[in-house]
């Protein structure tokens, strides 16, 4: 039995009457749509309601799923302690989701609970549902810093668990849209804000879930959205299911976007719809793009990629000798003279699904040649970056590489001598040092560049760090 229904909803505490105290009338269309959705959920009489919330416990590399037998919460921090919840978790379904996630090698489970209290991203939907229907158990799902692909795969695991238990379940994807729709709003304005809301409402109104993968992560960050990954989990939970989509409303009068849509199986008794297996389609498109990119990559990137692949699969590295990189399988890579006779600092960066997967480098040369520096840092990027687990063999076909060859480092006297597109920056104070490469997505100002470099070096801006700059030649 697939999900009996799925819903995209926002979670502003303002629309809880006891919190809004009349202010909820400013977004009356959202309130009215919420009531209609709650009535529809009641009509389905689900045994379980699954809520994905951006405000539940969140880790960079792990999906947190509701542990224990239940949880409580209230709107006390929003001035309405009398609006309280005591929810029973569907422990059997939680266990089934964990099993499916483990079988899919997905990082998800009930470990690491920091705060057992229900979050407002969960409670706002429950506030409206409980006015119409109360006989259900809850599963609460947190988002993570993992890729869109992994969020979709988690949704697929949820679908498989629901079907295995034949659970009559509803999915609620809780998430606001852009928080930067208006200069008068609480978060200010960014041009990406209205653009995000326009695009996401078009996609969600048509249930064109494959297009969710097309939203660049940096664009989403600049739009300050909070629900995109929640919507992707829901899309995964509806993978291969034909749905009837309905858009109830969209508002942005408070400077934050609120959208409400529903998705009901078009024919619950029908088989799967291959045209709606969006992850399969996305991966096929990505593999075609990556194959073309690898066909055009230069020798710097080839050496980094093949080193990572070899080290991840076999734990060994190529030898650089006789003008070539020699691999254990007998293949070799001819290297240009510059890579063999010159030394330089090198950064090797790995990206997966548009997100950083590892980056390690050296400011100055530590190896006899650029080629050997690339080999050394490629191994470090895939296995020794403290921010990430080691790269897994199953990820290799989807990883993208870049190699930055650093030029000479020169001290500068002021930020005016920097240019985020042209120069990388090194911020130093005593033995502490932080570096940021030039021309990075999302780093649009010198102040932002310096801020990040200082943070990486454990330096406070108030310490007035010493500044240096350098240029790079970037190989993709």
Short mmCIF file of C-alpha atoms in Angstrom, two decimals:
data_model
loop_
_atom_site.label_atom_id
_atom_site.label_comp_id
_atom_site.label_asym_id
_atom_site.label_seq_id
_atom_site.Cartn_x
_atom_site.Cartn_y
_atom_site.Cartn_z
CA UNK A 1 0.00 0.00 0.00
CA UNK A 2 1.58 3.33 -1.05
CA UNK A 3 1.10 6.54 0.90
CA UNK A 4 -2.57 7.52 0.85
CA UNK A 5 -1.59 11.16 0.49
CA UNK A 6 1.24 13.65 0.78
CA UNK A 7 1.21 17.37 1.54
CA UNK A 8 3.58 20.32 1.22
CA UNK A 9 2.93 22.82 4.03
CA UNK A 10 4.70 25.74 5.77
CA UNK A 11 5.25 26.09 9.50
CA UNK A 12 5.01 29.74 10.66
CA UNK A 13 3.96 29.81 14.35
CA UNK A 14 2.08 33.00 13.43
CA UNK A 15 -0.78 30.94 11.97
CA UNK A 16 -1.43 29.24 15.30
CA UNK A 17 -4.24 31.42 16.63
CA UNK A 18 -2.98 31.38 20.22
CA UNK A 19 0.40 32.62 18.97
CA UNK A 20 -0.77 35.00 16.25
CA UNK A 21 -3.46 36.61 18.43
CA UNK A 22 -5.08 38.02 15.32
CA UNK A 23 -1.86 38.42 13.35
CA UNK A 24 -2.66 35.19 11.51
CA UNK A 25 -5.25 37.10 9.48
CA UNK A 26 -2.33 38.62 7.55
CA UNK A 27 -1.93 35.20 5.88
CA UNK A 28 -5.56 34.09 5.93
CA UNK A 29 -5.26 32.20 2.65
CA UNK A 30 -2.59 30.00 4.26
CA UNK A 31 -4.76 29.39 7.32
CA UNK A 32 -7.75 28.47 5.16
CA UNK A 33 -5.64 26.13 3.02
CA UNK A 34 -4.22 24.46 6.11
CA UNK A 35 -7.72 23.78 7.40
CA UNK A 36 -8.70 22.24 4.06
CA UNK A 37 -5.61 20.01 4.10
CA UNK A 38 -6.31 18.92 7.68
CA UNK A 39 -9.86 17.96 6.72
CA UNK A 40 -8.52 15.97 3.79
CA UNK A 41 -6.06 14.12 6.03
CA UNK A 42 -8.90 13.32 8.44
CA UNK A 43 -10.88 11.85 5.57
CA UNK A 44 -8.03 9.40 4.93
CA UNK A 45 -7.97 8.35 8.61
CA UNK A 46 -4.26 7.44 8.49
CA UNK A 47 -2.71 5.12 11.04
CA UNK A 48 0.52 7.09 10.87
CA UNK A 49 1.53 10.61 9.91
CA UNK A 50 5.13 11.06 8.78
CA UNK A 51 6.48 14.62 9.09
CA UNK A 52 9.79 15.80 7.64
CA UNK A 53 10.89 18.99 9.35
CA UNK A 54 13.82 21.37 8.81
CA UNK A 55 13.66 22.21 12.52
CA UNK A 56 14.03 18.69 13.83
CA UNK A 57 17.49 17.49 14.82
CA UNK A 58 19.85 17.98 11.86
CA UNK A 59 23.31 16.61 11.14
CA UNK A 60 25.58 17.22 8.18
CA UNK A 61 25.92 13.53 7.33
CA UNK A 62 23.05 11.72 9.07
CA UNK A 63 19.25 11.66 8.99
CA UNK A 64 17.75 11.65 12.48
CA UNK A 65 14.51 9.68 12.86
CA UNK A 66 12.26 9.89 15.92
CA UNK A 67 13.66 7.69 18.72
CA UNK A 68 11.82 6.17 21.65
CA UNK A 69 8.09 5.74 22.13
CA UNK A 70 7.00 9.36 21.83
CA UNK A 71 7.69 13.05 22.43
CA UNK A 72 6.11 16.18 23.83
CA UNK A 73 6.26 19.82 22.86
CA UNK A 74 4.49 23.16 23.13
CA UNK A 75 4.48 26.67 21.72
CA UNK A 76 5.81 28.08 25.02
CA UNK A 77 8.75 29.78 23.30
CA UNK A 78 6.22 31.56 21.07
CA UNK A 79 4.14 32.77 24.02
CA UNK A 80 1.48 30.03 23.98
CA UNK A 81 2.46 27.28 26.47
CA UNK A 82 -1.17 26.16 26.62
CA UNK A 83 -0.86 24.77 23.07
CA UNK A 84 0.89 21.51 23.87
CA UNK A 85 1.36 18.11 22.24
CA UNK A 86 2.07 14.60 23.48
CA UNK A 87 2.64 12.32 20.51
CA UNK A 88 3.08 8.55 20.22
CA UNK A 89 5.70 7.43 17.73
CA UNK A 90 5.08 4.56 15.33
CA UNK A 91 8.04 2.54 16.59
CA UNK A 92 7.37 -0.34 14.19
CA UNK A 93 7.50 1.94 11.16
CA UNK A 94 10.61 3.70 12.50
CA UNK A 95 12.34 0.33 12.79
CA UNK A 96 11.28 -0.58 9.24
CA UNK A 97 12.64 2.72 7.85
CA UNK A 98 15.94 2.09 9.65
CA UNK A 99 16.19 -1.37 8.10
CA UNK A 100 15.51 -0.03 4.62
CA UNK A 101 18.05 2.76 5.11
CA UNK A 102 20.70 0.31 6.30
CA UNK A 103 20.06 -1.94 3.29
CA UNK A 104 20.52 1.12 1.04
CA UNK A 105 23.77 2.13 2.85
CA UNK A 106 22.07 5.38 3.83
CA UNK A 107 23.19 7.24 6.94
CA UNK A 108 19.96 7.37 8.93
CA UNK A 109 18.69 6.22 12.31
CA UNK A 110 17.58 7.13 15.80
CA UNK A 111 20.99 7.96 17.29
CA UNK A 112 22.19 11.37 18.40
CA UNK A 113 19.06 12.96 19.83
CA UNK A 114 20.03 16.33 21.29
CA UNK A 115 16.58 17.61 22.20
CA UNK A 116 13.59 15.25 22.54
CA UNK A 117 11.03 18.08 22.38
CA UNK A 118 8.89 18.42 19.28
CA UNK A 119 9.94 21.28 17.02
CA UNK A 120 7.61 23.91 15.57
CA UNK A 121 8.13 22.54 12.06
CA UNK A 122 6.33 19.44 13.31
CA UNK A 123 3.86 21.07 15.70
CA UNK A 124 2.36 23.63 13.31
CA UNK A 125 1.03 20.91 10.96
CA UNK A 126 -0.15 18.84 13.94
CA UNK A 127 -1.98 21.86 15.34
CA UNK A 128 -4.28 21.91 12.32
CA UNK A 129 -4.53 18.14 11.87
CA UNK A 130 -5.54 17.59 15.49
CA UNK A 131 -8.49 19.92 15.09
CA UNK A 132 -9.93 17.35 12.66
CA UNK A 133 -8.34 14.02 13.50
CA UNK A 134 -6.47 12.52 16.46
CA UNK A 135 -6.23 8.74 16.01
CA UNK A 136 -2.71 8.45 14.57
CA UNK A 137 0.89 7.81 15.52
CA UNK A 138 3.80 9.98 14.41
CA UNK A 139 7.14 9.53 12.68
CA UNK A 140 9.37 12.61 12.70
CA UNK A 141 12.19 12.89 10.14
CA UNK A 142 15.01 15.44 10.24
CA UNK A 143 16.86 16.81 7.23
CA UNK A 144 20.63 16.67 6.79
CA UNK A 145 23.50 18.35 5.02
CA UNK A 146 23.69 15.44 2.59
CA UNK A 147 22.90 15.80 -1.09
CA UNK A 148 19.52 16.06 -2.76
CA UNK A 149 20.08 12.52 -4.02
CA UNK A 150 20.39 11.16 -0.47
CA UNK A 151 17.22 12.97 0.64
CA UNK A 152 15.32 11.41 -2.26
CA UNK A 153 16.73 7.99 -1.38
CA UNK A 154 15.54 8.42 2.20
CA UNK A 155 12.05 9.07 0.80
CA UNK A 156 12.31 5.84 -1.17
CA UNK A 157 13.22 3.98 2.02
CA UNK A 158 10.16 5.47 3.71
CA UNK A 159 7.98 4.33 0.83
CA UNK A 160 9.39 0.79 1.01
CA UNK A 161 8.88 0.63 4.78
CA UNK A 162 5.27 1.84 4.50
CA UNK A 163 4.54 -0.72 1.82
CA UNK A 164 6.26 -3.56 3.71
CA UNK A 165 4.08 -2.94 6.78
CA UNK A 166 1.01 -2.10 4.68
CA UNK A 167 0.72 0.99 6.83
CA UNK A 168 -2.01 3.49 6.01
CA UNK A 169 0.17 6.58 6.10
CA UNK A 170 0.22 10.24 5.16
CA UNK A 171 3.40 12.24 4.50
CA UNK A 172 3.65 15.91 5.48
CA UNK A 173 6.63 17.80 4.06
CA UNK A 174 6.97 20.77 6.39
CA UNK A 175 8.94 23.71 5.03
CA UNK A 176 8.71 27.42 4.38
CA UNK A 177 9.83 28.82 1.03
CA UNK A 178 12.14 31.83 0.70
CA UNK A 179 12.70 34.00 3.76
CA UNK A 180 13.92 36.92 1.63
CA UNK A 181 10.91 38.14 -0.30
CA UNK A 182 10.78 41.70 0.99
CA UNK A 183 13.07 44.38 2.37
CA UNK A 184 10.44 45.03 5.04
CA UNK A 185 10.37 41.37 6.09
CA UNK A 186 12.29 39.99 9.08
CA UNK A 187 15.12 38.60 6.93
CA UNK A 188 15.44 41.31 4.29
CA UNK A 189 15.39 40.94 0.51
CA UNK A 190 17.44 39.01 -2.02
CA UNK A 191 16.54 38.79 -5.72
CA UNK A 192 16.80 35.01 -5.46
CA UNK A 193 13.91 35.03 -2.97
CA UNK A 194 10.99 35.78 -5.31
CA UNK A 195 12.67 33.73 -8.03
CA UNK A 196 12.84 30.69 -5.75
CA UNK A 197 9.19 31.01 -4.78
CA UNK A 198 8.12 31.37 -8.40
CA UNK A 199 10.11 28.35 -9.50
CA UNK A 200 9.24 26.08 -6.58
CA UNK A 201 5.52 26.77 -6.77
CA UNK A 202 5.54 26.06 -10.50
CA UNK A 203 7.35 22.75 -9.92
CA UNK A 204 5.24 21.67 -6.96
CA UNK A 205 1.91 22.69 -8.48
CA UNK A 206 2.67 20.34 -11.39
CA UNK A 207 4.25 17.61 -9.20
CA UNK A 208 7.28 17.80 -11.49
CA UNK A 209 9.52 16.42 -8.75
CA UNK A 210 12.44 15.71 -11.06
CA UNK A 211 12.96 19.47 -11.37
CA UNK A 212 13.74 19.67 -7.64
CA UNK A 213 17.23 18.42 -8.51
CA UNK A 214 17.75 21.43 -10.80
CA UNK A 215 17.79 23.97 -7.96
CA UNK A 216 21.40 24.94 -7.35
CA UNK A 217 22.31 24.69 -3.65
CA UNK A 218 23.97 28.12 -3.63
CA UNK A 219 20.88 29.66 -5.24
CA UNK A 220 18.74 28.05 -2.52
CA UNK A 221 21.07 29.40 0.17
CA UNK A 222 20.84 32.93 -1.21
CA UNK A 223 17.06 32.60 -1.31
CA UNK A 224 17.15 31.46 2.35
CA UNK A 225 14.63 28.68 1.83
CA UNK A 226 14.18 26.01 4.48
CA UNK A 227 11.88 23.41 2.92
CA UNK A 228 13.56 22.24 -0.28
CA UNK A 229 15.11 19.08 1.13
CA UNK A 230 11.90 18.30 2.98
CA UNK A 231 10.04 18.41 -0.34
CA UNK A 232 12.64 16.13 -1.91
CA UNK A 233 12.15 13.49 0.81
CA UNK A 234 8.43 13.60 0.07
CA UNK A 235 9.15 13.25 -3.65
CA UNK A 236 11.19 10.13 -2.91
CA UNK A 237 8.36 8.72 -0.83
CA UNK A 238 6.17 9.10 -3.95
CA UNK A 239 8.77 7.66 -6.33
CA UNK A 240 7.12 5.89 -9.27
CA UNK A 241 3.61 6.89 -8.16
CA UNK A 242 1.22 8.80 -10.42
CA UNK A 243 -0.36 11.58 -8.39
CA UNK A 244 -3.09 14.15 -8.66
CA UNK A 245 -1.57 17.46 -7.64
CA UNK A 246 -3.46 20.40 -6.23
CA UNK A 247 -2.06 23.82 -5.35
CA UNK A 248 -4.08 25.40 -2.55
CA UNK A 249 -2.28 28.69 -2.01
CA UNK A 250 0.94 30.68 -2.01
CA UNK A 251 1.54 33.81 0.06
CA UNK A 252 4.53 36.02 0.78
CA UNK A 253 3.00 39.01 2.52
CA UNK A 254 5.20 38.67 5.62
CA UNK A 255 8.41 38.51 3.58
CA UNK A 256 8.48 34.70 3.90
CA UNK A 257 6.96 32.35 1.33
CA UNK A 258 4.23 29.92 2.38
CA UNK A 259 3.04 27.31 -0.12
CA UNK A 260 0.48 24.52 0.31
CA UNK A 261 -0.04 21.65 -2.14
CA UNK A 262 -1.44 18.12 -1.96
CA UNK A 263 -0.52 14.93 -3.83
CA UNK A 264 -2.93 12.02 -3.94
CA UNK A 265 -2.27 8.71 -5.74
CA UNK A 266 -4.10 8.92 -9.07
CA UNK A 267 -4.96 5.21 -8.99
CA UNK A 268 -4.00 3.49 -5.71
CA UNK A 269 -4.54 0.06 -7.26
CA UNK A 270 -2.35 0.67 -10.31
CA UNK A 271 1.23 -0.49 -10.70
CA UNK A 272 4.28 1.74 -10.71
CA UNK A 273 4.70 4.62 -13.14
CA UNK A 274 8.19 4.48 -14.65
CA UNK A 275 7.87 8.03 -15.94
CA UNK A 276 7.87 9.22 -12.32
CA UNK A 277 11.02 7.44 -11.19
CA UNK A 278 12.82 10.74 -10.92
CA UNK A 279 16.02 9.59 -9.25
CA UNK A 280 16.67 7.06 -12.02
CA UNK A 281 16.17 9.82 -14.57
CA UNK A 282 18.40 12.26 -12.69
CA UNK A 283 21.20 9.72 -12.32
CA UNK A 284 21.07 8.81 -16.00
CA UNK A 285 21.30 12.49 -16.95
CA UNK A 286 24.15 13.04 -14.50
CA UNK A 287 26.13 10.06 -15.76
CA UNK A 288 25.83 11.33 -19.33
CA UNK A 289 27.01 14.79 -18.27
CA UNK A 290 29.91 13.40 -16.23
CA UNK A 291 30.98 11.08 -19.04
CA UNK A 292 31.24 14.08 -21.37
CA UNK A 293 33.08 16.10 -18.74
CA UNK A 294 35.60 13.31 -18.18
CA UNK A 295 36.14 13.02 -21.89
CA UNK A 296 37.35 16.64 -21.84
CA UNK A 297 39.29 16.71 -18.56
CA UNK A 298 42.97 17.63 -18.71
CA UNK A 299 45.87 15.61 -17.34
CA UNK A 300 45.89 17.42 -13.96
CA UNK A 301 42.32 16.36 -13.26
CA UNK A 302 42.83 12.91 -14.78
CA UNK A 303 45.70 12.27 -12.37
CA UNK A 304 43.66 13.43 -9.36
CA UNK A 305 40.61 11.37 -10.34
CA UNK A 306 42.48 8.20 -11.15
CA UNK A 307 44.45 8.51 -7.90
CA UNK A 308 41.25 8.80 -5.85
CA UNK A 309 39.68 5.87 -7.69
CA UNK A 310 42.76 3.68 -7.20
CA UNK A 311 43.21 4.58 -3.54
CA UNK A 312 39.52 4.11 -2.72
CA UNK A 313 39.32 0.72 -4.42
CA UNK A 314 42.74 -0.75 -3.63
CA UNK A 315 44.47 1.46 -1.06
CA UNK A 316 47.43 2.11 -3.39
CA UNK A 317 48.65 5.09 -5.42
CA UNK A 318 50.27 5.56 -8.85
CA UNK A 319 54.05 5.95 -9.18
CA UNK A 320 55.42 9.01 -10.92
CA UNK A 321 58.55 8.12 -12.88
CA UNK A 322 59.95 8.35 -16.40
CA UNK A 323 57.60 11.20 -17.31
CA UNK A 324 54.52 9.11 -16.57
CA UNK A 325 52.09 8.16 -13.82
CA UNK A 326 52.15 4.35 -13.63
CA UNK A 327 49.14 2.41 -12.34
CA UNK A 328 49.08 -1.15 -10.92
CA UNK A 329 46.87 -2.43 -13.75
CA UNK A 330 49.61 -1.61 -16.27
CA UNK A 331 48.03 1.56 -17.61
CA UNK A 332 49.90 4.84 -17.58
CA UNK A 333 49.30 8.55 -17.96
CA UNK A 334 51.77 10.70 -19.88
CA UNK A 335 52.60 13.87 -17.92
CA UNK A 336 53.70 17.24 -19.34
CA UNK A 337 57.10 18.60 -18.35
CA UNK A 338 55.59 21.34 -16.16
CA UNK A 339 54.05 18.71 -13.85
CA UNK A 340 57.40 16.90 -13.55
CA UNK A 341 59.95 19.68 -13.03
CA UNK A 342 58.00 22.42 -11.26
CA UNK A 343 56.88 22.53 -7.64
CA UNK A 344 53.80 24.35 -6.33
CA UNK A 345 51.13 24.29 -3.68
CA UNK A 346 48.16 22.25 -4.87
CA UNK A 347 44.53 21.95 -3.76
CA UNK A 348 42.44 18.97 -4.85
CA UNK A 349 38.67 19.41 -4.46
CA UNK A 350 35.96 16.77 -4.75
CA UNK A 351 32.27 17.55 -5.28
CA UNK A 352 29.29 15.22 -5.19
CA UNK A 353 25.86 16.35 -6.39
CA UNK A 354 27.05 19.96 -6.36
CA UNK A 355 28.28 19.81 -2.76
CA UNK A 356 31.80 19.67 -1.41
CA UNK A 357 32.88 16.07 -0.68
CA UNK A 358 36.50 16.75 0.25
CA UNK A 359 39.21 19.37 -0.22
CA UNK A 360 42.80 19.22 0.95
CA UNK A 361 45.75 21.26 -0.23
CA UNK A 362 49.15 22.71 0.45
CA UNK A 363 50.01 26.39 0.37
CA UNK A 364 53.59 25.63 -0.66
CA UNK A 365 55.20 22.60 -2.25
CA UNK A 366 55.83 19.55 -0.05
CA UNK A 367 56.62 17.05 -2.84
CA UNK A 368 59.34 16.98 -5.54
CA UNK A 369 56.91 17.84 -8.35
CA UNK A 370 53.42 19.09 -9.11
CA UNK A 371 52.42 15.58 -10.20
CA UNK A 372 53.45 14.05 -6.86
CA UNK A 373 51.78 16.93 -5.01
CA UNK A 374 48.53 16.12 -6.83
CA UNK A 375 48.78 12.42 -5.93
CA UNK A 376 49.47 13.19 -2.27
CA UNK A 377 46.66 15.72 -1.93
CA UNK A 378 44.15 13.66 -3.91
CA UNK A 379 44.60 10.83 -1.40
CA UNK A 380 44.16 13.30 1.47
CA UNK A 381 41.05 14.88 -0.08
CA UNK A 382 39.25 11.54 -0.38
CA UNK A 383 40.33 10.03 2.93
CA UNK A 384 41.71 12.58 5.40
CA UNK A 385 39.45 15.63 5.24
CA UNK A 386 38.19 15.78 8.85
CA UNK A 387 34.84 17.22 7.72
CA UNK A 388 33.87 14.08 5.79
CA UNK A 389 33.94 10.32 5.95
CA UNK A 390 36.22 8.54 3.51
CA UNK A 391 34.92 8.43 -0.04
CA UNK A 392 33.11 5.16 -0.73
CA UNK A 393 33.57 3.13 -3.89
CA UNK A 394 29.90 3.56 -4.80
CA UNK A 395 30.38 7.35 -4.95
CA UNK A 396 33.26 7.35 -7.42
CA UNK A 397 31.16 7.43 -10.58
CA UNK A 398 29.43 10.64 -9.44
CA UNK A 399 32.32 12.68 -8.03
CA UNK A 400 33.61 15.77 -9.85
CA UNK A 401 37.17 17.02 -9.45
CA UNK A 402 39.12 20.23 -9.65
CA UNK A 403 42.82 20.89 -9.16
CA UNK A 404 44.11 24.33 -8.17
CA UNK A 405 47.78 25.12 -8.79
CA UNK A 406 48.80 27.98 -6.52
CA UNK A 407 51.01 30.83 -7.62
CA UNK A 408 53.39 32.76 -5.33
CA UNK A 409 51.97 34.09 -2.06
CA UNK A 410 52.41 37.83 -1.47
CA UNK A 411 51.65 39.84 1.65
CA UNK A 412 49.17 42.71 1.25
CA UNK A 413 48.35 45.66 3.47
CA UNK A 414 44.59 45.95 3.06
CA UNK A 415 41.47 44.13 1.80
CA UNK A 416 41.30 46.61 -1.08
CA UNK A 417 44.08 44.61 -2.72
CA UNK A 418 41.86 41.52 -2.92
CA UNK A 419 39.45 40.38 -5.63
CA UNK A 420 37.34 37.31 -4.83
CA UNK A 421 37.36 36.17 -8.44
CA UNK A 422 41.09 36.58 -9.04
CA UNK A 423 42.83 36.10 -5.69
CA UNK A 424 42.70 33.56 -2.90
CA UNK A 425 43.37 34.87 0.59
CA UNK A 426 45.43 33.69 3.57
CA UNK A 427 44.58 35.17 6.97
CA UNK A 428 47.29 34.72 9.62
CA UNK A 429 47.74 35.49 13.30
CA UNK A 430 50.74 33.97 15.00
CA UNK A 431 50.77 30.25 14.23
CA UNK A 432 47.11 30.25 13.16
CA UNK A 433 46.34 30.43 9.48
CA UNK A 434 43.25 30.07 7.34
CA UNK A 435 43.11 29.93 3.53
CA UNK A 436 40.29 30.33 1.04
CA UNK A 437 40.59 29.72 -2.68
CA UNK A 438 39.37 32.33 -5.19
CA UNK A 439 36.28 32.20 -7.39
CA UNK A 440 34.11 30.01 -5.16
CA UNK A 441 30.33 29.75 -5.49
CA UNK A 442 28.55 31.77 -2.82
CA UNK A 443 31.62 33.88 -1.93
CA UNK A 444 30.77 37.16 -3.60
CA UNK A 445 32.54 39.78 -1.47
CA UNK A 446 36.01 40.30 -0.03
CA UNK A 447 34.54 40.67 3.47
CA UNK A 448 32.89 37.27 3.13
CA UNK A 449 36.12 35.76 1.79
CA UNK A 450 38.12 37.07 4.74
CA UNK A 451 35.45 36.02 7.24
CA UNK A 452 35.49 32.40 6.03
CA UNK A 453 39.30 32.24 5.88
CA UNK A 454 39.54 33.56 9.43
CA UNK A 455 36.98 31.08 10.67
CA UNK A 456 38.91 28.22 9.09
CA UNK A 457 42.03 29.41 10.91
CA UNK A 458 40.33 29.97 14.26
CA UNK A 459 40.98 33.69 14.02
CA UNK A 460 38.64 36.45 15.16
CA UNK A 461 38.16 39.38 12.80
CA UNK A 462 38.75 41.68 15.77
CA UNK A 463 42.35 40.39 15.91
CA UNK A 464 43.09 42.22 12.64
CA UNK A 465 44.80 39.28 10.92
CA UNK A 466 47.68 39.65 8.51
CA UNK A 467 46.58 39.19 4.90
CA UNK A 468 48.26 37.54 1.95
CA UNK A 469 46.96 36.83 -1.53
CA UNK A 470 47.72 34.39 -4.29
CA UNK A 471 46.47 33.50 -7.75
CA UNK A 472 45.62 30.02 -8.96
CA UNK A 473 45.30 28.13 -12.20
CA UNK A 474 42.20 25.99 -11.82
CA UNK A 475 41.85 22.73 -13.74
CA UNK A 476 38.38 21.16 -14.05
#
